[in-house]
Amino acid sequence: MPTSKRSRSPELRRGQLLDAAESVAIGKGLGSLTVAAVASSAGVAKGTTYLYFSSKDELIDAVRDRYLERFLDAIETDDEATSAEQIAQLIRQLFDFSASNHALHHALFHEAGFGEEHSFEPIRKRFADIVAAGIGSGEFRAFDPSAAASFVVAGVHGVLVEAAHSDGARRNFAEAAVALALQSLDAHCS
């Protein structure tokens, strides 16, 4: 038996509201994302939205948090792979996720004027851990894992932005980013 609108669990209702907020942000832009627009898109009363989110800003923060959770879930590396292979895997996955979620990313960060630096710290840390392992194994000749990871992530982000605004093949940009990242780490791949 289907669940009625009134009897949905809080987790399902919250997810429904986040889905609706994403839909509004992607379809109409962040400027059109209001509590009333989200409620209408979700098919609930405006007051219902306030049971889960105290303000539009809290709702946008929750959408951004869910986006980042999905982002982190989407990138995985093979622990048996070399450090260079893991860097390549991460970069390719970043490109794939970014291409699939470009409109939402644009709304949540660029339209919102929200800095990406803090939000993507877990990604930078993941790169730093791989770089440190690569330095330890002699695969990379970088001096400082944290600085090297920051450099690689900034470079990859720049190429991602270029790819998003280009008619060129996304995979070509991803492969260029992989090659540049490995060159910057002075990688010695077998």
mmCIF file of C-alpha atoms in Angstrom:
data_model
loop_
_atom_site.group_PDB
_atom_site.id
_atom_site.type_symbol
_atom_site.label_atom_id
_atom_site.label_comp_id
_atom_site.label_asym_id
_atom_site.label_seq_id
_atom_site.Cartn_x
_atom_site.Cartn_y
_atom_site.Cartn_z
ATOM 1 C CA MET A 1 0.000 0.000 0.000
ATOM 2 C CA PRO A 2 1.456 3.403 -0.985
ATOM 3 C CA THR A 3 2.420 5.829 1.737
ATOM 4 C CA SER A 4 0.085 8.818 1.958
ATOM 5 C CA LYS A 5 1.500 12.318 1.888
ATOM 6 C CA ARG A 6 0.648 12.774 5.533
ATOM 7 C CA SER A 7 2.220 9.570 6.780
ATOM 8 C CA ARG A 8 5.685 9.796 5.201
ATOM 9 C CA SER A 9 8.565 9.285 7.596
ATOM 10 C CA PRO A 10 10.576 12.389 8.522
ATOM 11 C CA GLU A 11 13.576 11.054 6.578
ATOM 12 C CA LEU A 12 11.494 10.524 3.437
ATOM 13 C CA ARG A 13 9.820 13.929 3.753
ATOM 14 C CA ARG A 14 13.185 15.647 4.289
ATOM 15 C CA GLY A 15 14.588 13.871 1.228
ATOM 16 C CA GLN A 16 11.523 14.867 -0.789
ATOM 17 C CA LEU A 17 12.059 18.511 0.166
ATOM 18 C CA LEU A 18 15.767 18.335 -0.704
ATOM 19 C CA ASP A 19 14.894 16.759 -4.057
ATOM 20 C CA ALA A 20 12.412 19.549 -4.706
ATOM 21 C CA ALA A 21 14.968 22.206 -3.739
ATOM 22 C CA GLU A 22 17.499 20.672 -6.146
ATOM 23 C CA SER A 23 14.883 20.637 -8.886
ATOM 24 C CA VAL A 24 14.045 24.309 -8.369
ATOM 25 C CA ALA A 25 17.736 25.315 -8.202
ATOM 26 C CA ILE A 26 18.562 23.421 -11.396
ATOM 27 C CA GLY A 27 15.424 24.365 -13.306
ATOM 28 C CA LYS A 28 14.958 27.980 -12.346
ATOM 29 C CA GLY A 29 18.195 29.033 -10.662
ATOM 30 C CA LEU A 30 19.060 29.684 -7.064
ATOM 31 C CA GLY A 31 17.398 33.102 -7.170
ATOM 32 C CA SER A 32 14.059 31.355 -7.657
ATOM 33 C CA LEU A 33 14.601 28.933 -4.806
ATOM 34 C CA THR A 34 12.174 30.041 -2.115
ATOM 35 C CA VAL A 35 10.528 28.024 0.608
ATOM 36 C CA ALA A 36 7.218 28.486 -1.204
ATOM 37 C CA ALA A 37 8.697 27.252 -4.531
ATOM 38 C CA VAL A 38 10.200 24.196 -2.829
ATOM 39 C CA ALA A 39 6.950 23.404 -1.048
ATOM 40 C CA SER A 40 5.012 23.732 -4.285
ATOM 41 C CA SER A 41 7.483 21.502 -6.144
ATOM 42 C CA ALA A 42 7.292 18.915 -3.365
ATOM 43 C CA GLY A 43 3.489 19.082 -3.268
ATOM 44 C CA VAL A 44 3.355 20.064 0.391
ATOM 45 C CA ALA A 45 2.246 23.101 2.354
ATOM 46 C CA LYS A 46 4.820 25.834 2.906
ATOM 47 C CA GLY A 47 4.562 25.237 6.662
ATOM 48 C CA THR A 48 5.643 21.631 6.191
ATOM 49 C CA THR A 49 8.959 22.840 4.798
ATOM 50 C CA TYR A 50 9.496 24.894 7.962
ATOM 51 C CA LEU A 51 9.081 21.766 10.070
ATOM 52 C CA TYR A 52 12.339 20.519 8.517
ATOM 53 C CA PHE A 53 14.243 23.719 7.698
ATOM 54 C CA SER A 54 14.048 26.949 9.649
ATOM 55 C CA SER A 55 14.981 29.117 6.662
ATOM 56 C CA LYS A 56 15.817 29.173 2.987
ATOM 57 C CA ASP A 57 19.518 29.377 3.914
ATOM 58 C CA GLU A 58 19.277 26.258 6.070
ATOM 59 C CA LEU A 59 17.544 24.462 3.213
ATOM 60 C CA ILE A 60 20.280 25.493 0.741
ATOM 61 C CA ASP A 61 22.969 24.404 3.230
ATOM 62 C CA ALA A 62 21.274 21.010 3.539
ATOM 63 C CA VAL A 63 21.146 20.622 -0.252
ATOM 64 C CA ARG A 64 24.836 21.571 -0.449
ATOM 65 C CA ASP A 65 25.722 19.098 2.333
ATOM 66 C CA ARG A 66 23.877 16.305 0.547
ATOM 67 C CA TYR A 67 25.595 17.207 -2.723
ATOM 68 C CA LEU A 68 28.997 16.981 -1.028
ATOM 69 C CA GLU A 69 28.120 13.640 0.610
ATOM 70 C CA ARG A 70 27.158 12.264 -2.794
ATOM 71 C CA PHE A 71 30.321 13.722 -4.260
ATOM 72 C CA LEU A 72 32.499 11.956 -1.700
ATOM 73 C CA ASP A 73 30.551 8.716 -2.120
ATOM 74 C CA ALA A 74 31.088 8.860 -5.882
ATOM 75 C CA ILE A 75 34.873 8.880 -5.725
ATOM 76 C CA GLU A 76 36.662 5.752 -4.703
ATOM 77 C CA THR A 77 40.105 4.446 -5.440
ATOM 78 C CA ASP A 78 41.470 0.961 -5.687
ATOM 79 C CA ASP A 79 43.676 0.506 -2.620
ATOM 80 C CA GLU A 80 45.759 -2.043 -4.550
ATOM 81 C CA ALA A 81 46.513 0.479 -7.315
ATOM 82 C CA THR A 82 49.687 2.539 -7.395
ATOM 83 C CA SER A 83 49.509 6.105 -6.113
ATOM 84 C CA ALA A 84 49.662 7.402 -9.701
ATOM 85 C CA GLU A 85 46.766 5.149 -10.680
ATOM 86 C CA GLN A 86 44.773 6.336 -7.660
ATOM 87 C CA ILE A 87 45.385 9.985 -8.595
ATOM 88 C CA ALA A 88 44.198 9.216 -12.135
ATOM 89 C CA GLN A 89 41.106 7.406 -10.801
ATOM 90 C CA LEU A 90 40.182 10.350 -8.549
ATOM 91 C CA ILE A 91 40.590 12.903 -11.327
ATOM 92 C CA ARG A 92 38.493 10.894 -13.790
ATOM 93 C CA GLN A 93 35.781 10.383 -11.175
ATOM 94 C CA LEU A 94 35.803 14.103 -10.340
ATOM 95 C CA PHE A 95 35.264 14.878 -14.010
ATOM 96 C CA ASP A 96 32.466 12.322 -14.314
ATOM 97 C CA PHE A 97 30.661 13.547 -11.183
ATOM 98 C CA SER A 98 31.116 17.183 -12.146
ATOM 99 C CA ALA A 99 29.733 16.629 -15.638
ATOM 100 C CA SER A 100 26.722 14.764 -14.258
ATOM 101 C CA ASN A 101 26.000 17.447 -11.661
ATOM 102 C CA HIS A 102 27.194 20.632 -13.337
ATOM 103 C CA ALA A 103 23.915 22.569 -13.077
ATOM 104 C CA LEU A 104 23.464 21.806 -9.380
ATOM 105 C CA HIS A 105 27.111 22.581 -8.601
ATOM 106 C CA HIS A 106 26.816 25.880 -10.440
ATOM 107 C CA ALA A 107 23.702 26.855 -8.472
ATOM 108 C CA LEU A 108 25.026 25.787 -5.047
ATOM 109 C CA PHE A 109 28.453 27.354 -5.344
ATOM 110 C CA HIS A 110 28.746 29.890 -8.147
ATOM 111 C CA GLU A 111 25.254 31.401 -8.073
ATOM 112 C CA ALA A 112 25.311 31.328 -4.284
ATOM 113 C CA GLY A 113 28.758 32.933 -4.115
ATOM 114 C CA PHE A 114 29.753 30.113 -1.791
ATOM 115 C CA GLY A 115 33.470 29.317 -1.688
ATOM 116 C CA GLU A 116 34.481 25.817 -2.637
ATOM 117 C CA GLU A 117 37.752 25.752 -0.699
ATOM 118 C CA HIS A 118 36.326 24.641 2.647
ATOM 119 C CA SER A 119 33.714 22.389 1.100
ATOM 120 C CA PHE A 120 36.256 20.424 -0.889
ATOM 121 C CA GLU A 121 38.742 19.973 1.930
ATOM 122 C CA PRO A 122 37.946 16.234 2.176
ATOM 123 C CA ILE A 123 38.883 15.867 -1.506
ATOM 124 C CA ARG A 124 42.128 17.767 -0.997
ATOM 125 C CA LYS A 125 42.879 15.566 2.028
ATOM 126 C CA ARG A 126 42.243 12.445 -0.034
ATOM 127 C CA PHE A 127 44.696 13.645 -2.646
ATOM 128 C CA ALA A 128 47.226 14.546 0.098
ATOM 129 C CA ASP A 129 47.013 11.036 1.577
ATOM 130 C CA ILE A 130 47.647 9.480 -1.837
ATOM 131 C CA VAL A 131 50.514 11.887 -2.530
ATOM 132 C CA ALA A 132 52.063 11.088 0.856
ATOM 133 C CA ALA A 133 51.866 7.372 0.098
ATOM 134 C CA GLY A 134 53.425 8.003 -3.308
ATOM 135 C CA ILE A 135 56.261 9.994 -1.763
ATOM 136 C CA GLY A 136 56.796 7.240 0.795
ATOM 137 C CA SER A 137 57.032 4.590 -1.920
ATOM 138 C CA GLY A 138 59.341 6.700 -4.077
ATOM 139 C CA GLU A 139 56.707 6.974 -6.792
ATOM 140 C CA PHE A 140 56.390 10.775 -6.424
ATOM 141 C CA ARG A 141 59.094 13.355 -5.816
ATOM 142 C CA ALA A 142 56.913 16.065 -4.343
ATOM 143 C CA PHE A 143 58.247 17.726 -1.202
ATOM 144 C CA ASP A 144 55.112 18.433 0.801
ATOM 145 C CA PRO A 145 52.013 16.233 0.384
ATOM 146 C CA SER A 146 49.621 18.958 1.529
ATOM 147 C CA ALA A 147 51.021 21.657 -0.757
ATOM 148 C CA ALA A 148 51.247 19.201 -3.671
ATOM 149 C CA ALA A 149 47.638 18.129 -3.148
ATOM 150 C CA SER A 150 46.465 21.751 -3.002
ATOM 151 C CA PHE A 151 48.307 22.456 -6.250
ATOM 152 C CA VAL A 152 46.860 19.392 -7.983
ATOM 153 C CA VAL A 153 43.301 20.059 -6.779
ATOM 154 C CA ALA A 154 43.487 23.722 -7.858
ATOM 155 C CA GLY A 155 44.812 22.682 -11.263
ATOM 156 C CA VAL A 156 42.179 19.997 -11.703
ATOM 157 C CA HIS A 157 39.485 22.495 -10.732
ATOM 158 C CA GLY A 158 40.769 24.912 -13.355
ATOM 159 C CA VAL A 159 40.628 22.230 -16.034
ATOM 160 C CA LEU A 160 37.138 21.208 -14.841
ATOM 161 C CA VAL A 161 35.928 24.787 -15.264
ATOM 162 C CA GLU A 162 37.480 24.928 -18.746
ATOM 163 C CA ALA A 163 35.857 21.608 -19.666
ATOM 164 C CA ALA A 164 32.449 22.767 -18.406
ATOM 165 C CA HIS A 165 32.544 25.805 -20.678
ATOM 166 C CA SER A 166 33.979 24.120 -23.752
ATOM 167 C CA ASP A 167 32.561 22.165 -26.624
ATOM 168 C CA GLY A 168 35.547 19.806 -26.439
ATOM 169 C CA ALA A 169 35.397 16.216 -25.281
ATOM 170 C CA ARG A 170 35.257 16.057 -21.487
ATOM 171 C CA ARG A 171 37.404 12.916 -21.452
ATOM 172 C CA ASN A 172 40.211 14.770 -23.282
ATOM 173 C CA PHE A 173 40.207 17.390 -20.541
ATOM 174 C CA ALA A 174 40.211 14.687 -17.868
ATOM 175 C CA GLU A 175 43.179 12.931 -19.441
ATOM 176 C CA ALA A 176 45.037 16.230 -19.771
ATOM 177 C CA ALA A 177 44.388 16.898 -16.074
ATOM 178 C CA VAL A 178 45.697 13.420 -15.178
ATOM 179 C CA ALA A 179 48.876 13.946 -17.209
ATOM 180 C CA LEU A 180 49.484 17.419 -15.766
ATOM 181 C CA ALA A 181 48.852 16.247 -12.204
ATOM 182 C CA LEU A 182 51.276 13.341 -12.527
ATOM 183 C CA GLN A 183 53.893 15.595 -14.139
ATOM 184 C CA SER A 184 53.566 18.093 -11.290
ATOM 185 C CA LEU A 185 54.203 15.264 -8.814
ATOM 186 C CA ASP A 186 57.218 14.150 -10.843
ATOM 187 C CA ALA A 187 55.643 10.713 -10.949
ATOM 188 C CA HIS A 188 57.755 7.737 -11.876
ATOM 189 C CA CYS A 189 55.252 5.269 -13.270
ATOM 190 C CA SER A 190 56.264 1.816 -14.325
#
